[in-house]
Amino acid sequence: MGDEQNPFLPIANVGRIMKQILPPSAKVSKEAKETMQECVTEFISFVTSEASDKCRKGSRKTICGDDICWALGAVGLDNYAQAIIRYLHKYRVAALNQRKATTSSFEDKDEESDRSGEPSHQDDETTTPQ
């Protein structure tokens, strides 16, 4: 099993997250980072396994955010599940607003082209010279 990949999150990322929580003067030992790295990996595996089982029973192949929230509740982490549900809702609203803004921006540009008298290239077909 020499080609097995390291299943852990990068230790630099784990250390950075830990330092964000601690007071600025706090130091984190390499051993503490490695221990947290193992814990985080185990946590992710545990929750993902629960979500995967749910998807498999529902004949689905893709785990979504709602499955993760369900899995957190299923393993007794209801407080985390509720926090993630709130985050997921905000994320989806922001993504929807971003898509609407992008779509609106393209529509505004098309309307400006129409008003300027220049042809809109929206329905142009690309042809190659023969």
CSV table of C-alpha atoms in Angstrom, one decimal:
chain,number,residue,atom,x,y,z
A,1,MET,CA,0.0,0.0,0.0
A,2,GLY,CA,2.8,2.4,-0.8
A,3,ASP,CA,0.8,4.4,-3.2
A,4,GLU,CA,-2.0,5.1,-0.7
A,5,GLN,CA,-2.8,8.8,-0.5
A,6,ASN,CA,-2.6,10.8,2.7
A,7,PRO,CA,-6.3,11.0,3.8
A,8,PHE,CA,-5.7,14.0,6.1
A,9,LEU,CA,-6.5,17.7,5.5
A,10,PRO,CA,-3.3,19.7,5.0
A,11,ILE,CA,-1.7,20.4,8.4
A,12,ALA,CA,-1.1,24.0,7.5
A,13,ASN,CA,-4.9,24.5,7.0
A,14,VAL,CA,-5.7,22.7,10.3
A,15,GLY,CA,-3.1,25.0,12.1
A,16,ARG,CA,-4.5,28.1,10.5
A,17,ILE,CA,-8.1,27.3,11.6
A,18,MET,CA,-6.9,26.5,15.1
A,19,LYS,CA,-5.0,29.8,15.3
A,20,GLN,CA,-8.1,31.8,14.2
A,21,ILE,CA,-9.9,30.6,17.3
A,22,LEU,CA,-7.1,31.1,19.8
A,23,PRO,CA,-5.8,34.4,21.2
A,24,PRO,CA,-3.1,36.0,19.1
A,25,SER,CA,-0.4,35.2,21.7
A,26,ALA,CA,-1.3,31.4,21.8
A,27,LYS,CA,1.0,28.9,20.2
A,28,VAL,CA,0.0,25.5,18.8
A,29,SER,CA,2.4,22.6,19.0
A,30,LYS,CA,3.0,20.3,16.0
A,31,GLU,CA,1.6,17.4,18.1
A,32,ALA,CA,-1.7,19.4,18.7
A,33,LYS,CA,-2.0,20.1,15.0
A,34,GLU,CA,-1.5,16.5,14.1
A,35,THR,CA,-4.0,15.3,16.7
A,36,MET,CA,-6.6,17.7,15.5
A,37,GLN,CA,-5.8,16.7,11.9
A,38,GLU,CA,-6.6,13.1,12.8
A,39,CYS,CA,-9.8,14.1,14.7
A,40,VAL,CA,-11.1,16.2,11.8
A,41,THR,CA,-10.4,13.4,9.3
A,42,GLU,CA,-12.3,10.9,11.5
A,43,PHE,CA,-15.2,13.4,12.0
A,44,ILE,CA,-15.5,13.9,8.2
A,45,SER,CA,-15.4,10.2,7.6
A,46,PHE,CA,-18.0,9.5,10.2
A,47,VAL,CA,-20.5,12.0,9.0
A,48,THR,CA,-19.9,11.3,5.3
A,49,SER,CA,-20.4,7.6,5.9
A,50,GLU,CA,-23.8,8.2,7.5
A,51,ALA,CA,-24.8,10.5,4.6
A,52,SER,CA,-23.5,8.0,2.1
A,53,ASP,CA,-25.6,5.2,3.6
A,54,LYS,CA,-28.7,7.4,3.4
A,55,CYS,CA,-28.0,8.1,-0.3
A,56,ARG,CA,-27.4,4.5,-1.1
A,57,LYS,CA,-30.7,3.5,0.5
A,58,GLY,CA,-32.4,6.2,-1.6
A,59,SER,CA,-30.7,4.9,-4.7
A,60,ARG,CA,-28.7,8.2,-5.1
A,61,LYS,CA,-25.0,8.5,-5.9
A,62,THR,CA,-24.5,12.1,-4.9
A,63,ILE,CA,-24.3,13.4,-1.4
A,64,CYS,CA,-25.7,16.9,-1.0
A,65,GLY,CA,-25.6,19.5,1.8
A,66,ASP,CA,-29.0,18.3,3.1
A,67,ASP,CA,-27.6,14.8,3.5
A,68,ILE,CA,-24.8,16.1,5.6
A,69,CYS,CA,-27.2,18.0,7.8
A,70,TRP,CA,-29.3,14.8,8.2
A,71,ALA,CA,-26.2,12.8,9.0
A,72,LEU,CA,-25.1,15.3,11.7
A,73,GLY,CA,-28.5,14.9,13.4
A,74,ALA,CA,-28.4,11.1,12.9
A,75,VAL,CA,-25.2,10.8,14.9
A,76,GLY,CA,-26.4,13.0,17.7
A,77,LEU,CA,-24.9,16.3,16.6
A,78,ASP,CA,-28.2,18.2,16.3
A,79,ASN,CA,-26.7,21.5,17.3
A,80,TYR,CA,-24.2,21.3,14.5
A,81,ALA,CA,-26.9,20.2,12.1
A,82,GLN,CA,-29.0,23.3,12.9
A,83,ALA,CA,-26.1,25.6,12.4
A,84,ILE,CA,-25.2,24.0,9.1
A,85,ILE,CA,-28.9,24.1,8.0
A,86,ARG,CA,-28.9,27.9,8.6
A,87,TYR,CA,-25.5,28.3,6.8
A,88,LEU,CA,-26.7,26.2,3.9
A,89,HIS,CA,-29.9,28.3,3.5
A,90,LYS,CA,-27.8,31.5,3.5
A,91,TYR,CA,-25.4,30.0,1.0
A,92,ARG,CA,-28.2,29.0,-1.4
A,93,VAL,CA,-29.9,32.4,-1.2
A,94,ALA,CA,-26.6,34.1,-1.9
A,95,ALA,CA,-25.9,31.7,-4.9
A,96,LEU,CA,-29.4,32.4,-6.3
A,97,ASN,CA,-28.9,36.1,-5.9
A,98,GLN,CA,-25.5,35.9,-7.7
A,99,ARG,CA,-27.0,33.9,-10.6
A,100,LYS,CA,-29.9,36.5,-10.8
A,101,ALA,CA,-27.4,39.3,-10.9
A,102,THR,CA,-25.3,37.6,-13.5
A,103,THR,CA,-28.3,36.9,-15.7
A,104,SER,CA,-29.6,40.4,-15.2
A,105,SER,CA,-26.2,41.8,-16.2
A,106,PHE,CA,-26.3,39.9,-19.5
A,107,GLU,CA,-29.9,40.9,-20.2
A,108,ASP,CA,-29.0,44.5,-19.5
A,109,LYS,CA,-26.2,44.4,-22.0
A,110,ASP,CA,-28.5,42.8,-24.6
A,111,GLU,CA,-31.1,45.5,-24.1
A,112,GLU,CA,-28.4,48.2,-24.4
A,113,SER,CA,-27.3,46.7,-27.7
A,114,ASP,CA,-30.9,46.7,-28.9
A,115,ARG,CA,-31.4,50.3,-28.0
A,116,SER,CA,-28.2,51.5,-29.6
A,117,GLY,CA,-29.3,50.1,-32.9
A,118,GLU,CA,-26.5,47.7,-33.2
A,119,PRO,CA,-27.5,44.1,-33.8
A,120,SER,CA,-27.7,41.8,-30.9
A,121,HIS,CA,-25.4,38.8,-31.4
A,122,GLN,CA,-27.6,36.6,-29.1
A,123,ASP,CA,-29.1,34.5,-31.9
A,124,ASP,CA,-26.2,34.7,-34.4
A,125,GLU,CA,-25.1,31.4,-35.8
A,126,THR,CA,-21.5,30.8,-36.3
A,127,THR,CA,-20.6,29.7,-39.9
A,128,THR,CA,-17.3,28.6,-41.2
A,129,PRO,CA,-16.2,29.7,-44.7
A,130,GLN,CA,-16.3,27.0,-47.3
